[in-house]
Structures are given as C-alpha cells and as structure tokens.
GROMACS .gro file of C-alpha atoms in nm:
model
  391
    1MET     CA    1  -0.026   4.184  19.682
    2ASP     CA    2   0.268   3.954  19.609
    3PHE     CA    3   0.216   3.670  19.854
    4SER     CA    4   0.428   3.354  19.833
    5VAL     CA    5   0.291   3.058  20.025
    6LYS     CA    6   0.612   2.861  19.971
    7LYS     CA    7   0.827   3.140  20.112
    8LEU     CA    8   0.594   3.180  20.409
    9ALA     CA    9   0.606   2.808  20.479
   10SER     CA   10   0.986   2.803  20.442
   11ASP     CA   11   1.032   3.096  20.681
   12ALA     CA   12   0.796   2.936  20.931
   13GLY     CA   13   0.988   2.610  20.908
   14VAL     CA   14   1.321   2.786  20.965
   15PHE     CA   15   1.180   2.978  21.260
   16PHE     CA   16   1.040   2.659  21.413
   17SER     CA   17   1.369   2.475  21.363
   18ARG     CA   18   1.562   2.756  21.535
   19ALA     CA   19   1.313   2.770  21.821
   20VAL     CA   20   1.344   2.395  21.878
   21GLN     CA   21   1.724   2.412  21.869
   22PHE     CA   22   1.733   2.709  22.106
   23THR     CA   23   1.496   2.539  22.353
   24GLN     CA   24   1.689   2.212  22.348
   25GLU     CA   25   2.016   2.398  22.409
   26ASN     CA   26   1.872   2.571  22.714
   27LEU     CA   27   1.741   2.239  22.844
   28GLY     CA   28   2.080   2.073  22.787
   29GLN     CA   29   1.935   1.833  22.526
   30ALA     CA   30   2.134   1.959  22.227
   31GLU     CA   31   2.494   2.049  22.154
   32LYS     CA   32   2.591   2.411  22.097
   33THR     CA   33   2.871   2.543  21.877
   34GLU     CA   34   3.102   2.747  22.098
   35LEU     CA   35   3.284   3.052  21.973
   36ASP     CA   36   3.659   3.082  22.025
   37ALA     CA   37   3.794   3.264  22.332
   38HIS     CA   38   3.911   3.569  22.134
   39PHE     CA   39   3.565   3.610  21.981
   40GLU     CA   40   3.402   3.583  22.324
   41ASN     CA   41   3.640   3.851  22.458
   42LEU     CA   42   3.544   4.077  22.170
   43LEU     CA   43   3.175   4.026  22.250
   44THR     CA   44   3.233   4.103  22.619
   45ARG     CA   45   3.431   4.417  22.542
   46ALA     CA   46   3.163   4.537  22.300
   47ASP     CA   47   2.889   4.483  22.560
   48ASN     CA   48   3.091   4.668  22.825
   49THR     CA   49   3.157   4.954  22.584
   50LYS     CA   50   2.788   4.988  22.508
   51ASN     CA   51   2.679   4.972  22.873
   52TRP     CA   52   2.937   5.221  23.002
   53THR     CA   53   2.883   5.457  22.710
   54GLU     CA   54   2.512   5.470  22.794
   55LYS     CA   55   2.587   5.547  23.161
   56ILE     CA   56   2.850   5.812  23.082
   57LEU     CA   57   2.621   5.973  22.823
   58HIS     CA   58   2.327   5.989  23.063
   59GLN     CA   59   2.528   6.127  23.354
   60THR     CA   60   2.697   6.388  23.135
   61GLU     CA   61   2.354   6.502  23.017
   62VAL     CA   62   2.250   6.534  23.383
   63LEU     CA   63   2.566   6.734  23.456
   64LEU     CA   64   2.508   6.974  23.168
   65GLN     CA   65   2.132   7.001  23.219
   66PRO     CA   66   2.015   6.903  23.572
   67SER     CA   67   1.647   6.970  23.491
   68PRO     CA   68   1.471   6.646  23.375
   69SER     CA   69   1.193   6.840  23.200
   70ALA     CA   70   1.447   7.045  23.005
   71ARG     CA   71   1.627   6.725  22.898
   72VAL     CA   72   1.298   6.574  22.779
   73GLU     CA   73   1.221   6.889  22.583
   74GLU     CA   74   1.565   6.885  22.417
   75PHE     CA   75   1.521   6.514  22.336
   76LEU     CA   76   1.187   6.579  22.166
   77TYR     CA   77   1.329   6.865  21.961
   78GLU     CA   78   1.616   6.641  21.856
   79LYS     CA   79   1.384   6.358  21.747
   80LEU     CA   80   1.165   6.604  21.557
   81ASP     CA   81   1.481   6.735  21.387
   82ARG     CA   82   1.408   7.087  21.506
   83LYS     CA   83   1.635   7.338  21.676
   84ALA     CA   84   1.564   7.378  22.046
   85PRO     CA   85   1.495   7.737  22.160
   86SER     CA   86   1.776   7.920  22.337
   87ARG     CA   87   1.756   7.868  22.712
   88VAL     CA   88   1.876   8.123  22.971
   89THR     CA   89   2.113   7.971  23.225
   90THR     CA   90   2.040   8.001  23.596
   91ALA     CA   91   2.341   8.228  23.648
   92GLU     CA   92   2.228   8.462  23.371
   93LEU     CA   93   1.878   8.475  23.519
   94LEU     CA   94   2.023   8.552  23.863
   95GLY     CA   95   2.234   8.830  23.713
   96GLN     CA   96   1.927   8.976  23.543
   97TYR     CA   97   1.732   8.976  23.872
   98MET     CA   98   2.022   9.145  24.054
   99THR     CA   99   2.045   9.419  23.792
  100GLU     CA  100   1.672   9.482  23.808
  101ALA     CA  101   1.687   9.491  24.189
  102ALA     CA  102   1.974   9.741  24.175
  103ASN     CA  103   1.770   9.970  23.950
  104ASP     CA  104   1.482   9.944  24.195
  105PHE     CA  105   1.691  10.012  24.508
  106GLY     CA  106   1.897  10.283  24.339
  107PRO     CA  107   2.211  10.215  24.132
  108SER     CA  108   2.398  10.493  24.312
  109THR     CA  109   2.365  10.334  24.659
  110PRO     CA  110   2.636  10.098  24.787
  111TYR     CA  111   2.391   9.806  24.785
  112GLY     CA  112   2.270   9.891  24.435
  113GLN     CA  113   2.621   9.922  24.292
  114THR     CA  114   2.726   9.596  24.455
  115LEU     CA  115   2.420   9.424  24.309
  116ILE     CA  116   2.517   9.554  23.965
  117LYS     CA  117   2.874   9.429  24.001
  118VAL     CA  118   2.771   9.084  24.125
  119GLY     CA  119   2.494   9.066  23.863
  120GLU     CA  120   2.737   9.139  23.582
  121THR     CA  121   2.967   8.866  23.712
  122GLN     CA  122   2.677   8.620  23.721
  123LYS     CA  123   2.597   8.703  23.359
  124HIS     CA  124   2.959   8.636  23.264
  125LEU     CA  125   2.945   8.306  23.452
  126GLY     CA  126   2.624   8.213  23.270
  127ALA     CA  127   2.778   8.293  22.932
  128ALA     CA  128   3.082   8.077  23.015
  129GLU     CA  129   2.850   7.794  23.122
  130ARG     CA  130   2.656   7.826  22.797
  131ASP     CA  131   2.979   7.797  22.595
  132PHE     CA  132   3.085   7.494  22.799
  133ILE     CA  133   2.750   7.319  22.746
  134HIS     CA  134   2.754   7.392  22.373
  135SER     CA  135   3.112   7.271  22.330
  136SER     CA  136   3.055   6.954  22.534
  137SER     CA  137   2.736   6.872  22.347
  138ILE     CA  138   2.908   6.888  22.009
  139ASN     CA  139   3.248   6.742  22.093
  140PHE     CA  140   3.152   6.481  22.354
  141LEU     CA  141   2.782   6.393  22.367
  142THR     CA  142   2.726   6.378  21.991
  143PRO     CA  143   3.002   6.117  21.924
  144LEU     CA  144   2.869   5.899  22.208
  145ARG     CA  145   2.515   5.918  22.069
  146ASN     CA  146   2.640   5.843  21.717
  147PHE     CA  147   2.807   5.526  21.843
  148LEU     CA  148   2.496   5.403  22.026
  149GLU     CA  149   2.255   5.492  21.746
  150GLY     CA  150   2.482   5.394  21.456
  151ASP     CA  151   2.773   5.156  21.506
  152TRP     CA  152   2.621   4.969  21.797
  153LYS     CA  153   2.292   4.906  21.616
  154THR     CA  154   2.488   4.762  21.323
  155ILE     CA  155   2.686   4.538  21.558
  156ALA     CA  156   2.369   4.421  21.734
  157LYS     CA  157   2.203   4.340  21.400
  158GLU     CA  158   2.498   4.134  21.278
  159ARG     CA  159   2.515   3.952  21.611
  160ARG     CA  160   2.150   3.851  21.579
  161ILE     CA  161   2.220   3.719  21.229
  162LEU     CA  162   2.522   3.527  21.363
  163GLN     CA  163   2.305   3.377  21.635
  164ASN     CA  164   2.055   3.258  21.375
  165ARG     CA  165   2.335   3.113  21.160
  166ARG     CA  166   2.468   2.926  21.461
  167LEU     CA  167   2.125   2.782  21.541
  168ASP     CA  168   2.091   2.669  21.178
  169LEU     CA  169   2.437   2.511  21.190
  170ASP     CA  170   2.366   2.323  21.513
  171ALA     CA  171   2.028   2.207  21.380
  172CYS     CA  172   2.203   2.069  21.069
  173LYS     CA  173   2.459   1.894  21.290
  174ALA     CA  174   2.181   1.735  21.493
  175ARG     CA  175   1.993   1.631  21.179
  176LEU     CA  176   2.306   1.469  21.029
  177LYS     CA  177   2.378   1.289  21.354
  178LYS     CA  178   2.027   1.142  21.365
  179SER     CA  179   2.040   1.047  20.997
  180LYS     CA  180   2.367   0.859  21.041
  181ALA     CA  181   2.234   0.679  21.345
  182ALA     CA  182   1.918   0.579  21.156
  183GLU     CA  183   2.126   0.465  20.855
  184ALA     CA  184   2.342   0.245  21.075
  185LYS     CA  185   2.034   0.099  21.239
  186ALA     CA  186   1.869   0.029  20.901
  187ALA     CA  187   2.184  -0.148  20.778
  188LEU     CA  188   2.167  -0.380  21.077
  189GLU     CA  189   1.794  -0.449  21.063
  190GLY     CA  190   1.763  -0.489  20.685
  191ASP     CA  191   1.483  -0.321  20.497
  192ALA     CA  192   1.304  -0.165  20.793
  193LEU     CA  193   1.083   0.133  20.721
  194PRO     CA  194   1.235   0.471  20.815
  195ASP     CA  195   1.126   0.646  21.134
  196PHE     CA  196   0.941   0.946  20.991
  197GLN     CA  197   0.862   1.096  21.331
  198GLU     CA  198   1.227   1.121  21.425
  199THR     CA  199   1.398   1.257  21.114
  200ARG     CA  200   1.124   1.316  20.850
  201PRO     CA  201   1.333   1.220  20.540
  202ARG     CA  202   1.225   1.409  20.225
  203ASN     CA  203   1.170   1.291  19.867
  204TYR     CA  204   1.189   0.924  19.959
  205ILE     CA  205   1.062   0.644  19.734
  206LEU     CA  206   0.847   0.387  19.903
  207SER     CA  207   0.974   0.102  19.685
  208ALA     CA  208   1.338   0.165  19.767
  209SER     CA  209   1.508  -0.003  20.055
  210ALA     CA  210   1.525   0.177  20.390
  211SER     CA  211   1.904   0.169  20.378
  212ALA     CA  212   1.908   0.353  20.045
  213LEU     CA  213   1.662   0.609  20.174
  214TRP     CA  214   1.874   0.680  20.478
  215SER     CA  215   2.184   0.706  20.262
  216ASP     CA  216   2.015   0.980  20.057
  217GLU     CA  217   1.906   1.151  20.376
  218VAL     CA  218   2.262   1.150  20.508
  219ASP     CA  219   2.390   1.302  20.181
  220LYS     CA  220   2.131   1.580  20.201
  221ALA     CA  221   2.209   1.646  20.567
  222GLU     CA  222   2.581   1.666  20.488
  223HIS     CA  223   2.514   1.912  20.205
  224GLU     CA  224   2.294   2.127  20.429
  225LEU     CA  225   2.563   2.117  20.698
  226ARG     CA  226   2.830   2.237  20.453
  227VAL     CA  227   2.607   2.525  20.341
  228ALA     CA  228   2.521   2.617  20.702
  229GLN     CA  229   2.888   2.602  20.803
  230THR     CA  230   2.987   2.833  20.514
  231GLU     CA  231   2.718   3.085  20.602
  232PHE     CA  232   2.812   3.072  20.970
  233ASP     CA  233   3.182   3.125  20.899
  234ARG     CA  234   3.108   3.418  20.666
  235GLN     CA  235   2.880   3.585  20.921
  236ALA     CA  236   3.129   3.519  21.203
  237GLU     CA  237   3.400   3.699  21.003
  238VAL     CA  238   3.171   3.999  20.937
  239THR     CA  239   3.079   4.021  21.304
  240ARG     CA  240   3.441   3.982  21.411
  241LEU     CA  241   3.550   4.276  21.196
  242LEU     CA  242   3.277   4.494  21.347
  243LEU     CA  243   3.372   4.392  21.700
  244GLU     CA  244   3.739   4.464  21.639
  245GLY     CA  245   3.629   4.813  21.530
  246ILE     CA  246   3.547   4.881  21.897
  247SER     CA  247   3.917   4.966  21.938
  248SER     CA  248   3.875   5.254  21.694
  249THR     CA  249   3.567   5.360  21.888
  250HIS     CA  250   3.774   5.376  22.207
  251VAL     CA  251   4.035   5.592  22.034
  252ASN     CA  252   3.765   5.829  21.908
  253HIS     CA  253   3.600   5.849  22.250
  254LEU     CA  254   3.941   5.912  22.408
  255ARG     CA  255   3.991   6.215  22.184
  256CYS     CA  256   3.640   6.338  22.268
  257LEU     CA  257   3.711   6.290  22.639
  258HIS     CA  258   4.021   6.510  22.612
  259GLU     CA  259   3.814   6.782  22.444
  260PHE     CA  260   3.549   6.756  22.716
  261ALA     CA  261   3.810   6.788  22.992
  262GLU     CA  262   3.970   7.084  22.815
  263ALA     CA  263   3.633   7.258  22.777
  264GLN     CA  264   3.553   7.197  23.144
  265ALA     CA  265   3.894   7.329  23.252
  266THR     CA  266   3.843   7.642  23.041
  267TYR     CA  267   3.500   7.695  23.196
  268PHE     CA  268   3.629   7.662  23.553
  269ALA     CA  269   3.929   7.885  23.478
  270GLN     CA  270   3.700   8.155  23.339
  271SER     CA  271   3.468   8.122  23.637
  272TYR     CA  272   3.758   8.149  23.880
  273GLN     CA  273   3.890   8.459  23.706
  274TYR     CA  274   3.548   8.625  23.707
  275MET     CA  275   3.503   8.559  24.078
  276LEU     CA  276   3.858   8.667  24.156
  277ASP     CA  277   3.801   8.998  23.979
  278LEU     CA  278   3.472   9.044  24.164
  279GLN     CA  279   3.634   8.965  24.496
  280LYS     CA  280   3.908   9.219  24.430
  281GLN     CA  281   3.648   9.485  24.356
  282LEU     CA  282   3.437   9.409  24.662
  283GLY     CA  283   3.731   9.352  24.898
  284ARG     CA  284   3.852   9.711  24.869
  285PHE     CA  285   3.542   9.861  25.025
  286PRO     CA  286   3.401   9.833  25.377
  287VAL     CA  287   3.078   9.639  25.397
  288GLY     CA  288   2.958   9.805  25.712
  289ASN     CA  289   2.918  10.149  25.555
  290THR     CA  290   2.562  10.156  25.428
  291ASP     CA  291   2.494  10.526  25.466
  292PRO     CA  292   2.343  10.647  25.136
  293ALA     CA  293   2.515  10.979  25.178
  294SER     CA  294   2.854  10.810  25.184
  295GLN     CA  295   3.066  10.771  24.873
  296PRO     CA  296   2.928  10.491  24.651
  297LEU     CA  297   3.123  10.184  24.552
  298SER     CA  298   3.342  10.228  24.248
  299SER     CA  299   3.565  10.004  24.043
  300SER     CA  300   3.845  10.264  24.066
  301PRO     CA  301   4.090  10.245  24.360
  302PRO     CA  302   3.979  10.452  24.659
  303PRO     CA  303   4.187  10.754  24.752
  304ALA     CA  304   4.456  10.700  25.010
  305THR     CA  305   4.264  10.903  25.267
  306LEU     CA  306   3.937  10.702  25.259
  307PRO     CA  307   3.994  10.404  25.490
  308VAL     CA  308   4.167  10.596  25.767
  309LEU     CA  309   4.282  10.392  26.065
  310GLN     CA  310   4.213  10.559  26.399
  311VAL     CA  311   4.469  10.506  26.671
  312ALA     CA  312   4.348  10.536  27.027
  313SER     CA  313   4.498  10.841  27.190
  314SER     CA  314   4.436  11.054  27.494
  315ASN     CA  315   4.484  11.361  27.282
  316PRO     CA  316   4.162  11.438  27.091
  317GLY     CA  317   4.339  11.665  26.852
  318GLU     CA  318   4.588  11.404  26.732
  319VAL     CA  319   4.586  11.345  26.355
  320PRO     CA  320   4.492  10.986  26.240
  321LEU     CA  321   4.800  10.785  26.147
  322ASN     CA  322   4.865  10.611  25.819
  323PRO     CA  323   4.915  10.232  25.871
  324VAL     CA  324   5.270  10.255  25.735
  325GLU     CA  325   5.352  10.496  26.017
  326VAL     CA  326   5.213  10.294  26.306
  327THR     CA  327   5.407  10.044  26.513
  328PRO     CA  328   5.269   9.695  26.570
  329PRO     CA  329   5.124   9.617  26.913
  330VAL     CA  330   5.334   9.422  27.158
  331SER     CA  331   5.080   9.136  27.151
  332GLY     CA  332   4.797   9.040  26.918
  333THR     CA  333   4.995   8.983  26.598
  334ARG     CA  334   4.913   8.670  26.397
  335LYS     CA  335   5.042   8.487  26.095
  336ALA     CA  336   4.817   8.464  25.790
  337ARG     CA  337   4.840   8.279  25.461
  338VAL     CA  338   4.743   8.472  25.148
  339LEU     CA  339   4.470   8.298  24.946
  340TYR     CA  340   4.478   8.509  24.629
  341ASP     CA  341   4.696   8.768  24.463
  342TYR     CA  342   4.596   9.122  24.550
  343GLU     CA  343   4.711   9.441  24.382
  344ALA     CA  344   4.746   9.737  24.615
  345ALA     CA  345   4.507  10.017  24.525
  346ASP     CA  346   4.728  10.292  24.676
  347ILE     CA  347   5.033  10.345  24.894
  348THR     CA  348   4.842  10.266  25.212
  349GLU     CA  349   4.773   9.908  25.099
  350LEU     CA  350   5.009   9.611  25.083
  351ALA     CA  351   5.021   9.402  24.765
  352LEU     CA  352   4.968   9.030  24.830
  353PHE     CA  353   5.087   8.717  24.654
  354ALA     CA  354   4.906   8.384  24.678
  355ASP     CA  355   5.041   8.129  24.930
  356GLU     CA  356   5.282   8.370  25.102
  357LEU     CA  357   5.285   8.414  25.480
  358ILE     CA  358   5.256   8.759  25.634
  359THR     CA  359   5.212   8.905  25.981
  360VAL     CA  360   4.880   9.077  26.047
  361TYR     CA  361   4.727   9.270  26.333
  362SER     CA  362   4.441   9.510  26.397
  363LEU     CA  363   4.442   9.861  26.537
  364PRO     CA  364   4.177  10.028  26.752
  365GLY     CA  365   3.906  10.189  26.539
  366MET     CA  366   4.008   9.995  26.227
  367ASP     CA  367   3.741   9.864  25.989
  368PRO     CA  368   3.680   9.494  26.071
  369ASP     CA  369   3.716   9.399  25.705
  370TRP     CA  370   4.076   9.520  25.697
  371LEU     CA  371   4.397   9.437  25.884
  372VAL     CA  372   4.746   9.578  25.884
  373GLY     CA  373   4.985   9.340  25.712
  374GLU     CA  374   5.363   9.326  25.730
  375ARG     CA  375   5.609   9.153  25.498
  376GLY     CA  376   5.966   9.226  25.595
  377ASN     CA  377   6.001   9.604  25.609
  378LYS     CA  378   5.684   9.662  25.403
  379LYS     CA  379   5.357   9.746  25.574
  380GLY     CA  380   5.002   9.830  25.462
  381LYS     CA  381   4.631   9.754  25.480
  382VAL     CA  382   4.515   9.413  25.352
  383PRO     CA  383   4.156   9.281  25.303
  384VAL     CA  384   4.056   9.004  25.543
  385THR     CA  385   3.877   8.813  25.264
  386TYR     CA  386   4.212   8.744  25.096
  387LEU     CA  387   4.365   8.584  25.405
  388GLU     CA  388   4.352   8.259  25.598
  389LEU     CA  389   4.433   8.346  25.959
  390LEU     CA  390   4.657   8.088  26.123
  391SER     CA  391   4.642   7.999  26.489
   0.00000   0.00000   0.00000
C-alpha cells in the first residue's frame, strides 16, 4: 500500500493549524477575514433556498402521498434504482368496492344502479388523481430533488473548501504578525535567541544572528501569505459563481411551480366535472323510491309522466296536473339561487343556469327532492340539490 509519512504529517499539521485558528476565532483571540456584504447575501439566499426547498418538497410529498409507509416504500425503491409497483388510489379502491357491492345487492335495483354510477365516478376521480400525482412527481418533485442532491451538494462542498482556505489565510496572517513582532524585538535586544515556542521558525542556523533568522522567517511567512491569499481568492470566485447560480435555480423552480399549479387545476377541474355529471344523473330521480318493483335508475331522461305532481283536490277523479299548468300558491314561495347548470330532461322540467335567482315553491303530494321553479313566464320542476334556498 502506498503510504506517505510526509504527506500524513503535512495533512495532520494543516488540520491542527486550522483547528487552532478556528478555536481562537471562536474565543475572540484571533482575527477573522470577513467576506464582503454581497457575498454574505449570496450565502444567506442560498441557505434560505435550500431550507425552503426541503420544506416544500417534503410537504408536497405528503400532499401527493399522505401515507408515511407508502412514502418510505417509494423512497427505498428510488434508492435501489427500481421501479415502484403501481399503487391503486383510495378513490379507485372505493369505486371497486361500490361496484362489487352493486353486483351483490343486484345491479337492477335503484340502490345497485346508484352504487354503480357513484363507483364509476370514483374510478374516474382515482384515475385523475393518479395522473396528477404522476405529472407533479416528474415536473415538480424531481427538479427540487435534483437541486438538493446535485447543485446544493456542489455548493456545500465548495463552501467547505472556502472555509478551509480562509482558515489557512488567517493562520498565515497570524504567523506573519508574530514573526514581524519577534523580528522587531530581536532588532532591539541584539542577538537574542528566537522564541521557538511562540513561532517555531524553520530551517534556522544556530550560528546566525537572531535578527537574521527572524528576517528569513518573515520572508517565508510573507510568501506563505501570498500563496494562501491567491488560493482563497480563487476559491472565493468559484464559490461566488455557484452562489450566483441560485438565481437560475429560482427561475427553473418558478417554471416547475407553474406546471404544478396547472396540473393541480386540471385535476380539480376534472374532479368537478365528474361530480357535476354524477349529480345531474342522481338529481333527476327521487331518492325515496326504493321499491324494487319500481323502474330502476337510468342515465336517460325520465319520461314526462314519471314524476307526477299531485294537487290536493276534493274531487278524487281529478287528473294530476303538470307543473306548467298549476298556479303558484298565494303564500309559501321563496327565492333560490342556482348552484350549478342543469339541463331539463323533458318539458316538465325547468333548465337552470348557475348563479341565477328563481322563485320556487312546493305543491301538496310533490316529491321532497323536487320543487316547482319559475323564471319569468317559464315554469317547471327543478331538483332541490341544485339550489340554495334563500330566506
């Protein structure tokens, strides 16, 4: 094995010198080279970028995958450079259970058909969530991880080297200061022997005068200081360039943030549309009718004669009236705000438009999930679930 005693001794000496300088700085017994204000601002901005990127990355991972065990599993697969197995989303699993329950209860019953409809919607929601997670992982999480595991590690490494170069520079400054003080003292006292414990001059000649020895020591200290200053300045420039690259990192993360927001908006828009379609399907049918012999739920509009509104009458033989033919009661009408657009299934229903105000009222014998709505001279049945009744 190639083992150099000189190199080991040199490295140990450098390490000891840096440790002494670092300790004396912390104790206030040694001077420290301060970086300029712009450089300090760059360091602060880089530290803030790293800290906030870690927090945003972690919280986004929690948002996309709330289960800690699942996140640990994905992390292990990533470190092993293996593809994680496909995971069923909670919405997809719920949709699967609803479909299986519908088959068990009977897909032709109202409850079974409703379970199938809601289950299919849950599966669509799960698929949209899966697309959102996949898109966010590639376009948002991956760039953040690449910064922390790539660029930031490079910056941290160069900063450690700069710190060592600064300690070497300050140690050389301290050594030169002591050498000059000892040289001045030797010039005043004549040929006094050098103080080896204080400065440890190297390659001295015992027969030479102390003043000449200190002069050589000062020259060597000045040479070492020039070398240390050059190395420090070179490393400071390298580190500065890396720190200024944080601006490019911010621009890249800004683009990724836009893509994340767009993916999230697409996911919520798809989810809203799925639920709106489901609500339209379910809102057309009475929930109270659970008789298996009754007509099952269907996605097609019900015939105009199905939800018949009974009007109280003393004549038992009177024919039920269509809501467009009835007159509103003298009292009991209310204003309602429409929450969602609704397309009328037949001529007995009134089409609705989101955020409009209409007049609504109920008739005796009318299904509680429906009201009669009026807009101007138009009249028809409207589902209660699409309305916000105003006092």
